[in-house]
C-alpha atoms as one frame of an Amber mdcrd trajectory, in Angstrom:
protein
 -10.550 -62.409  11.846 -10.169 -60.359  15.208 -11.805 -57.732  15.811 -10.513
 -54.481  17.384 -11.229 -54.043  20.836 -14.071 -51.612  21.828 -12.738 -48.821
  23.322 -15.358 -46.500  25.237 -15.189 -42.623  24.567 -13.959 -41.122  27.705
 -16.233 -39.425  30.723 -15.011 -35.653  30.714 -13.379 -35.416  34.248 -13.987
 -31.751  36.086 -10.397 -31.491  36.806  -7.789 -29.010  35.384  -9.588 -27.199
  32.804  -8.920 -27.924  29.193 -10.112 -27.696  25.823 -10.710 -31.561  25.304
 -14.362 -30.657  27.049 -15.468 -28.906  23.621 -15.568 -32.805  22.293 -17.330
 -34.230  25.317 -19.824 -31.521  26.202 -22.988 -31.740  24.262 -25.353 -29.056
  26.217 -25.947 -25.815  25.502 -22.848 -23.492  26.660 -22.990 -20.303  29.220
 -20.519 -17.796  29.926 -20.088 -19.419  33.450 -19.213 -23.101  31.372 -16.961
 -21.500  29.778 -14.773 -19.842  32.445 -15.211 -23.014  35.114 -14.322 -25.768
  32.336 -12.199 -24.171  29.572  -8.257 -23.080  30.137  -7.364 -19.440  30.022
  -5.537 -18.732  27.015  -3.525 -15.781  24.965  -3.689 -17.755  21.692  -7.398
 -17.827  19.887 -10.060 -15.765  21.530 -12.909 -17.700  23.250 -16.206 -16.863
  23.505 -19.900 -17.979  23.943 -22.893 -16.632  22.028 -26.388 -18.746  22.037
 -25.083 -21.895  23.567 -21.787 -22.115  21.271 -18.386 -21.419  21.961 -16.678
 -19.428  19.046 -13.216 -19.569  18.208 -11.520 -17.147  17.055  -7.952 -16.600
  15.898  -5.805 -13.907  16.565  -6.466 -10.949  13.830  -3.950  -9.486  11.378
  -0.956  -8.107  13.224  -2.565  -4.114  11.677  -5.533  -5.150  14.355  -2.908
  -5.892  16.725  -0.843  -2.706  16.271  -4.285  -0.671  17.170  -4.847  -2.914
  19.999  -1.452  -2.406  21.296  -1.438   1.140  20.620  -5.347   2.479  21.161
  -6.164   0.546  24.583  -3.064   2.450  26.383  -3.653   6.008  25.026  -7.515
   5.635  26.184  -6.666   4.248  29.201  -4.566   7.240  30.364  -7.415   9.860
  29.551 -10.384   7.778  31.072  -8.116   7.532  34.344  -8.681  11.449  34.794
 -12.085  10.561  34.442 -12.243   7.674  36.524 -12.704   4.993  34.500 -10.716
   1.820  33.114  -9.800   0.801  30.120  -8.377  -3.023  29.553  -8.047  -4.966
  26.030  -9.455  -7.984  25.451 -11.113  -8.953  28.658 -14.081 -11.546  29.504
 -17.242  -9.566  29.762 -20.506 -11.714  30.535 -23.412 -10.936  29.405 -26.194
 -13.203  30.820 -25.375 -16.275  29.340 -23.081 -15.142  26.830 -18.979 -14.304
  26.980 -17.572 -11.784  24.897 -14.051 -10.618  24.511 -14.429  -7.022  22.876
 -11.129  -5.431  21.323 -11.747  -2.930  24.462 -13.483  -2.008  27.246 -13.946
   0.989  29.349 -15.123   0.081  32.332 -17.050   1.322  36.056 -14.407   0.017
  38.334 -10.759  -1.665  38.161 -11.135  -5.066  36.912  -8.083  -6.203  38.733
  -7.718  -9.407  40.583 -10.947 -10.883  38.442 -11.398 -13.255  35.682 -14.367
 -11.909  34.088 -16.707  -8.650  34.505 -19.842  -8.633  33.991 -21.211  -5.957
  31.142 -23.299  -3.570  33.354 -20.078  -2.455  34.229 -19.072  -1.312  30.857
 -19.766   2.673  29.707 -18.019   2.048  26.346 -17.188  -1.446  24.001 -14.725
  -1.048  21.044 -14.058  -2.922  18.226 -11.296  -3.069  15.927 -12.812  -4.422
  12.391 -10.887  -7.023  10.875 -11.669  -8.805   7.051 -12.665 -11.875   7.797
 -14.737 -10.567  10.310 -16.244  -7.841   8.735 -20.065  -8.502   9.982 -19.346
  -9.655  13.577 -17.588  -6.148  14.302 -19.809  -4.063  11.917 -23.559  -5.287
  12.821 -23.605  -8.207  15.205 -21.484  -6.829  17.832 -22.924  -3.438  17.945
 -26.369  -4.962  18.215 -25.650  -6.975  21.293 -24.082  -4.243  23.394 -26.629
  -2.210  22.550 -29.441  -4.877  23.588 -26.897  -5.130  27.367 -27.182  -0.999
  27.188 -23.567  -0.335  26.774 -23.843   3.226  26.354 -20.902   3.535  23.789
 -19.350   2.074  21.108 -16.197   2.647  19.424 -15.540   1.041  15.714 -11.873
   1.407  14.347 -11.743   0.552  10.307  -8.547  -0.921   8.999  -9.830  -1.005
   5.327  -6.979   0.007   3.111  -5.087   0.472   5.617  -6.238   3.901   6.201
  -7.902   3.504  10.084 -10.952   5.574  10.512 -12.715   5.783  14.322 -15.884
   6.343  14.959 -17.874   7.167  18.017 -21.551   5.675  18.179 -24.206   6.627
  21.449 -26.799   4.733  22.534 -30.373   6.844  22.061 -33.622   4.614  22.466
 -31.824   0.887  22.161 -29.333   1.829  18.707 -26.200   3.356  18.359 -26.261
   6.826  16.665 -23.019   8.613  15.571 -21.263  10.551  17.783 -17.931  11.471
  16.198 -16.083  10.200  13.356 -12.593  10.867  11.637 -10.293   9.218   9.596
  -6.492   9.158   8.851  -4.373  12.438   8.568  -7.437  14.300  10.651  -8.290
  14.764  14.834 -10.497  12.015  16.193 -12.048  13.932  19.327 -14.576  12.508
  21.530 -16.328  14.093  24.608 -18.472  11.024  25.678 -17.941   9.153  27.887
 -14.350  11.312  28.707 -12.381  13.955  26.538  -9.633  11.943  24.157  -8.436
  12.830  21.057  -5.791  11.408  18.268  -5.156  10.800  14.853  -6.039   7.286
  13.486  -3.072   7.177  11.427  -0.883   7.192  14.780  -3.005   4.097  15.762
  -1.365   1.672  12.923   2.628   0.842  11.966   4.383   1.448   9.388   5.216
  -1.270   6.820   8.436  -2.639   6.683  10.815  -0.982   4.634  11.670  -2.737
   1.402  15.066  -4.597   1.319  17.311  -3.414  -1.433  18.878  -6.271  -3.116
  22.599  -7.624  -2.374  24.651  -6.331  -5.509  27.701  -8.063  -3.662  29.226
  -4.271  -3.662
């Protein structure tokens, strides 16, 4: 009987990036890995924590209606103060890469792939089901450990969105400010900005009568 011919696996090549590296590279991953060897990409979010690259999909499209919505309005009361705020960037942290719903930052992140996260005065996330824990008590934890000074947390549970405001005192996040649907968020730290959370998310879609052919 013949036998199939042996066919080697193939040397990863350090030429365009792409994502067939993740099947190749067997060492421990670092933020800088990541953004040398693996494409840029709007689809599933990319990040590295301990030596592992974590992929993520793209949330619920409630999580995307904040992020749409949330990252703008910010963004035009930190620029009176001086500061930027961007969605969704690539924010090293020693060796690790983290993509945080949003970021206020130092300085103007444009023209650059990644910042690093001594520039950041405040991290947000926007909690989403299936990642309940990450957004709740893992993420928190790190930024405070890289002494983010803020935190923002925006709850979609029921969709009834609730924000709250945490500061960092002696390495943990205390709250700051809270409020949920149908009241004023208001923060002072780290710039004045209020809203209501219920602005934050759409509607749902109106219900389609049925065709009665009339």
């Amino acid at each position: 009987m013949a036998q199939a011919a042996f066919t080697p696996e193939p040397t990863p090549q350090h030429g365009e990036p792409s994502f067939d590296v993740l099947r190749w590279h067997d060492e421990p991953w670092t933020a800088q890995l990541a953004l040398d060897l693996l494409p840029e990409t709007n689809g599933p979010k990319v990040e590295v924590l301990s030596g592992s690259v974590i992929v993520t999909p793209h949330a619920g499209i409630d999580h995307q209606s904040v992020e749409r919505e949330l990252p703008y309005l910010l963004h035009r009361a930190a620029r009176r103060a001086g500061l930027w705020v961007y969605p969704e960037i690539n924010l090293v942290s020693g060796k690790d890469l983290f993509i945080p719903d949003i970021a206020v930052l130092r300085s103007s992140g444009g023209g650059r792939s990644a910042i690093d996260i001594e520039q950041a005065v405040l991290l947000g996330e926007i909690v989403s089901p299936g990642n309940r824990r990450k957004d709740v008590i893992d993420r928190p934890r790190e930024y405070a450990a890289a002494a983010v000074p803020f935190f923002l947390r925006v709850d979609l549970r029921n969709r009834v969105p609730a924000m709250a405001l945490y500061e960092l005192v002696e390495g943990e996040y205390r709250p700051l400010a809270a409020a949920a649907a149908g009241t004023t968020f208001v923060m002072r730290q780290p710039f004045e900005f209020s809203v209501d959370p219920a602005e934050l998310l759409d509607e749902e879609a109106p219900t389609e009568e049925p065709d009665t052919g009339e």
